[in-house]
Amino acid sequence: MKTAVIAKALIASLGFVTLFTPNQASAQLIPQPWVSVGGNDGDVTYAVGARALNLGVELGAGPDGSTGVDVLKFINLPVISPYVGLGYYSEDKGVAVSGGVQVGATDHIFVGAGYNSVRGFNGQLGVRF
């Protein structure tokens, strides 16, 4: 009887230790920057962004000299990280919606592809520290 209680307590303790291990969150405290190049209606568009704690911010330059900022929410999966976002751009471009995915290429490099309603389709290259 005592062995069964001790075994159950040990299994429960290991489960809680696994559940509350801070390794994943502490790794996300360091921002992960990226650059992005894309196109919309024949115009080249650019952006720089950073991600921490599954939230991101991207500063972009779109067609007709428009500039803006997007706030992104990432879903952290083991290999890929899809995201959705909402932003605002100048030059009467207004509100922008965006979405895409980032994929870990190596331990310190990731690539991505996305779409922004103002900046169009884009490719991303980023670094993890």
PDB file of C-alpha atoms in Angstrom:
ATOM      1  CA  MET A   1       0.000   0.000   0.000  1.00  0.00           C
ATOM      2  CA  LYS A   2       2.796   2.434   0.900  1.00  0.00           C
ATOM      3  CA  THR A   3       4.642   1.642  -2.321  1.00  0.00           C
ATOM      4  CA  ALA A   4       1.551   2.452  -4.410  1.00  0.00           C
ATOM      5  CA  VAL A   5       1.130   5.827  -2.666  1.00  0.00           C
ATOM      6  CA  ILE A   6       4.823   6.641  -3.104  1.00  0.00           C
ATOM      7  CA  ALA A   7       4.701   5.631  -6.799  1.00  0.00           C
ATOM      8  CA  LYS A   8       1.613   7.792  -7.419  1.00  0.00           C
ATOM      9  CA  ALA A   9       3.225  10.747  -5.656  1.00  0.00           C
ATOM     10  CA  LEU A  10       6.423  10.299  -7.677  1.00  0.00           C
ATOM     11  CA  ILE A  11       4.521  10.124 -10.982  1.00  0.00           C
ATOM     12  CA  ALA A  12       2.464  13.210 -10.079  1.00  0.00           C
ATOM     13  CA  SER A  13       5.603  15.111  -9.076  1.00  0.00           C
ATOM     14  CA  LEU A  14       7.360  14.285 -12.339  1.00  0.00           C
ATOM     15  CA  GLY A  15       4.280  15.388 -14.256  1.00  0.00           C
ATOM     16  CA  PHE A  16       4.208  18.756 -12.475  1.00  0.00           C
ATOM     17  CA  VAL A  17       7.949  19.259 -12.976  1.00  0.00           C
ATOM     18  CA  THR A  18       7.547  18.569 -16.704  1.00  0.00           C
ATOM     19  CA  LEU A  19       4.519  20.835 -16.950  1.00  0.00           C
ATOM     20  CA  PHE A  20       6.072  23.805 -15.169  1.00  0.00           C
ATOM     21  CA  THR A  21       9.643  23.626 -16.509  1.00  0.00           C
ATOM     22  CA  PRO A  22      10.615  27.184 -17.552  1.00  0.00           C
ATOM     23  CA  ASN A  23      13.039  26.263 -20.361  1.00  0.00           C
ATOM     24  CA  GLN A  24      10.630  27.090 -23.182  1.00  0.00           C
ATOM     25  CA  ALA A  25       9.566  30.454 -21.749  1.00  0.00           C
ATOM     26  CA  SER A  26      13.081  31.544 -20.837  1.00  0.00           C
ATOM     27  CA  ALA A  27      14.241  30.809 -24.389  1.00  0.00           C
ATOM     28  CA  GLN A  28      11.519  33.116 -25.705  1.00  0.00           C
ATOM     29  CA  LEU A  29      12.572  36.102 -23.583  1.00  0.00           C
ATOM     30  CA  ILE A  30      15.354  36.931 -26.041  1.00  0.00           C
ATOM     31  CA  PRO A  31      13.806  38.659 -29.088  1.00  0.00           C
ATOM     32  CA  GLN A  32      14.076  36.880 -32.425  1.00  0.00           C
ATOM     33  CA  PRO A  33      14.566  39.508 -35.168  1.00  0.00           C
ATOM     34  CA  TRP A  34      13.902  39.053 -38.881  1.00  0.00           C
ATOM     35  CA  VAL A  35      13.918  40.941 -42.169  1.00  0.00           C
ATOM     36  CA  SER A  36      11.271  40.584 -44.815  1.00  0.00           C
ATOM     37  CA  VAL A  37      11.154  41.378 -48.542  1.00  0.00           C
ATOM     38  CA  GLY A  38       8.062  41.027 -50.670  1.00  0.00           C
ATOM     39  CA  GLY A  39       5.957  42.552 -53.365  1.00  0.00           C
ATOM     40  CA  ASN A  40       2.512  43.943 -54.033  1.00  0.00           C
ATOM     41  CA  ASP A  41       1.274  45.038 -57.498  1.00  0.00           C
ATOM     42  CA  GLY A  42       4.812  45.270 -58.878  1.00  0.00           C
ATOM     43  CA  ASP A  43       6.178  47.317 -55.942  1.00  0.00           C
ATOM     44  CA  VAL A  44       8.921  45.920 -53.705  1.00  0.00           C
ATOM     45  CA  THR A  45       8.039  46.008 -50.003  1.00  0.00           C
ATOM     46  CA  TYR A  46      10.273  45.707 -46.938  1.00  0.00           C
ATOM     47  CA  ALA A  47       9.839  45.026 -43.241  1.00  0.00           C
ATOM     48  CA  VAL A  48      11.792  44.321 -40.071  1.00  0.00           C
ATOM     49  CA  GLY A  49      10.306  42.526 -37.116  1.00  0.00           C
ATOM     50  CA  ALA A  50      10.977  40.920 -33.772  1.00  0.00           C
ATOM     51  CA  ARG A  51       9.255  38.251 -31.714  1.00  0.00           C
ATOM     52  CA  ALA A  52       9.261  37.483 -27.990  1.00  0.00           C
ATOM     53  CA  LEU A  53       6.810  35.534 -25.816  1.00  0.00           C
ATOM     54  CA  ASN A  54       4.774  34.531 -28.899  1.00  0.00           C
ATOM     55  CA  LEU A  55       4.007  38.187 -29.723  1.00  0.00           C
ATOM     56  CA  GLY A  56       5.656  40.094 -32.545  1.00  0.00           C
ATOM     57  CA  VAL A  57       5.937  43.570 -34.007  1.00  0.00           C
ATOM     58  CA  GLU A  58       6.752  44.280 -37.634  1.00  0.00           C
ATOM     59  CA  LEU A  59       7.591  47.702 -39.096  1.00  0.00           C
ATOM     60  CA  GLY A  60       6.955  47.759 -42.815  1.00  0.00           C
ATOM     61  CA  ALA A  61       7.264  49.905 -45.912  1.00  0.00           C
ATOM     62  CA  GLY A  62       4.615  49.280 -48.521  1.00  0.00           C
ATOM     63  CA  PRO A  63       3.697  50.593 -51.966  1.00  0.00           C
ATOM     64  CA  ASP A  64       3.311  54.328 -52.681  1.00  0.00           C
ATOM     65  CA  GLY A  65       5.621  55.237 -49.783  1.00  0.00           C
ATOM     66  CA  SER A  66       3.286  53.898 -47.121  1.00  0.00           C
ATOM     67  CA  THR A  67       4.724  52.864 -43.772  1.00  0.00           C
ATOM     68  CA  GLY A  68       3.083  51.033 -40.938  1.00  0.00           C
ATOM     69  CA  VAL A  69       3.265  48.684 -38.006  1.00  0.00           C
ATOM     70  CA  ASP A  70       1.754  45.242 -37.499  1.00  0.00           C
ATOM     71  CA  VAL A  71       1.175  43.440 -34.199  1.00  0.00           C
ATOM     72  CA  LEU A  72       1.477  39.661 -34.584  1.00  0.00           C
ATOM     73  CA  LYS A  73       0.344  36.699 -32.476  1.00  0.00           C
ATOM     74  CA  PHE A  74       2.317  33.463 -32.933  1.00  0.00           C
ATOM     75  CA  ILE A  75       1.182  29.920 -32.203  1.00  0.00           C
ATOM     76  CA  ASN A  76       4.261  28.091 -30.979  1.00  0.00           C
ATOM     77  CA  LEU A  77       4.408  24.548 -32.371  1.00  0.00           C
ATOM     78  CA  PRO A  78       7.491  22.269 -32.280  1.00  0.00           C
ATOM     79  CA  VAL A  79       8.884  23.067 -35.753  1.00  0.00           C
ATOM     80  CA  ILE A  80       6.628  25.705 -37.311  1.00  0.00           C
ATOM     81  CA  SER A  81       5.091  28.868 -35.888  1.00  0.00           C
ATOM     82  CA  PRO A  82       2.022  30.158 -37.727  1.00  0.00           C
ATOM     83  CA  TYR A  83       0.948  33.724 -36.986  1.00  0.00           C
ATOM     84  CA  VAL A  84      -1.834  36.232 -37.598  1.00  0.00           C
ATOM     85  CA  GLY A  85      -1.643  39.980 -37.265  1.00  0.00           C
ATOM     86  CA  LEU A  86      -3.332  43.326 -37.498  1.00  0.00           C
ATOM     87  CA  GLY A  87      -1.680  46.603 -38.489  1.00  0.00           C
ATOM     88  CA  TYR A  88      -2.147  50.158 -39.627  1.00  0.00           C
ATOM     89  CA  TYR A  89      -0.448  51.865 -42.613  1.00  0.00           C
ATOM     90  CA  SER A  90      -0.113  55.490 -43.740  1.00  0.00           C
ATOM     91  CA  GLU A  91      -0.878  57.022 -47.166  1.00  0.00           C
ATOM     92  CA  ASP A  92      -4.562  56.086 -46.896  1.00  0.00           C
ATOM     93  CA  LYS A  93      -3.755  52.358 -46.876  1.00  0.00           C
ATOM     94  CA  GLY A  94      -5.533  51.945 -43.542  1.00  0.00           C
ATOM     95  CA  VAL A  95      -5.897  48.715 -41.605  1.00  0.00           C
ATOM     96  CA  ALA A  96      -3.905  45.686 -42.724  1.00  0.00           C
ATOM     97  CA  VAL A  97      -4.352  42.021 -41.889  1.00  0.00           C
ATOM     98  CA  SER A  98      -1.520  39.547 -42.129  1.00  0.00           C
ATOM     99  CA  GLY A  99      -0.729  35.902 -41.646  1.00  0.00           C
ATOM    100  CA  GLY A 100       2.039  33.463 -42.321  1.00  0.00           C
ATOM    101  CA  VAL A 101       4.362  30.855 -40.928  1.00  0.00           C
ATOM    102  CA  GLN A 102       7.946  30.765 -39.666  1.00  0.00           C
ATOM    103  CA  VAL A 103       9.966  27.535 -39.768  1.00  0.00           C
ATOM    104  CA  GLY A 104      13.200  26.729 -37.952  1.00  0.00           C
ATOM    105  CA  ALA A 105      15.859  25.991 -40.593  1.00  0.00           C
ATOM    106  CA  THR A 106      18.712  25.436 -38.106  1.00  0.00           C
ATOM    107  CA  ASP A 107      19.217  26.004 -34.394  1.00  0.00           C
ATOM    108  CA  HIS A 108      19.894  29.719 -34.975  1.00  0.00           C
ATOM    109  CA  ILE A 109      18.246  30.537 -38.324  1.00  0.00           C
ATOM    110  CA  PHE A 110      14.578  30.542 -39.322  1.00  0.00           C
ATOM    111  CA  VAL A 111      12.794  31.284 -42.576  1.00  0.00           C
ATOM    112  CA  GLY A 112       9.227  32.281 -43.186  1.00  0.00           C
ATOM    113  CA  ALA A 113       6.579  33.216 -45.691  1.00  0.00           C
ATOM    114  CA  GLY A 114       3.638  35.499 -45.152  1.00  0.00           C
ATOM    115  CA  TYR A 115       0.971  37.709 -46.613  1.00  0.00           C
ATOM    116  CA  ASN A 116       0.057  41.270 -45.631  1.00  0.00           C
ATOM    117  CA  SER A 117      -2.926  42.962 -47.239  1.00  0.00           C
ATOM    118  CA  VAL A 118      -0.882  46.155 -47.820  1.00  0.00           C
ATOM    119  CA  ARG A 119       2.616  44.744 -48.440  1.00  0.00           C
ATOM    120  CA  GLY A 120       1.580  41.581 -50.310  1.00  0.00           C
ATOM    121  CA  PHE A 121       3.385  38.241 -50.219  1.00  0.00           C
ATOM    122  CA  ASN A 122       6.797  38.232 -48.519  1.00  0.00           C
ATOM    123  CA  GLY A 123       9.696  36.024 -47.539  1.00  0.00           C
ATOM    124  CA  GLN A 124      11.441  36.245 -44.167  1.00  0.00           C
ATOM    125  CA  LEU A 125      14.883  35.434 -42.832  1.00  0.00           C
ATOM    126  CA  GLY A 126      15.587  35.631 -39.113  1.00  0.00           C
ATOM    127  CA  VAL A 127      17.985  34.690 -36.342  1.00  0.00           C
ATOM    128  CA  ARG A 128      17.577  33.072 -32.916  1.00  0.00           C
ATOM    129  CA  PHE A 129      20.135  33.835 -30.233  1.00  0.00           C
TER     130      PHE A 129
END
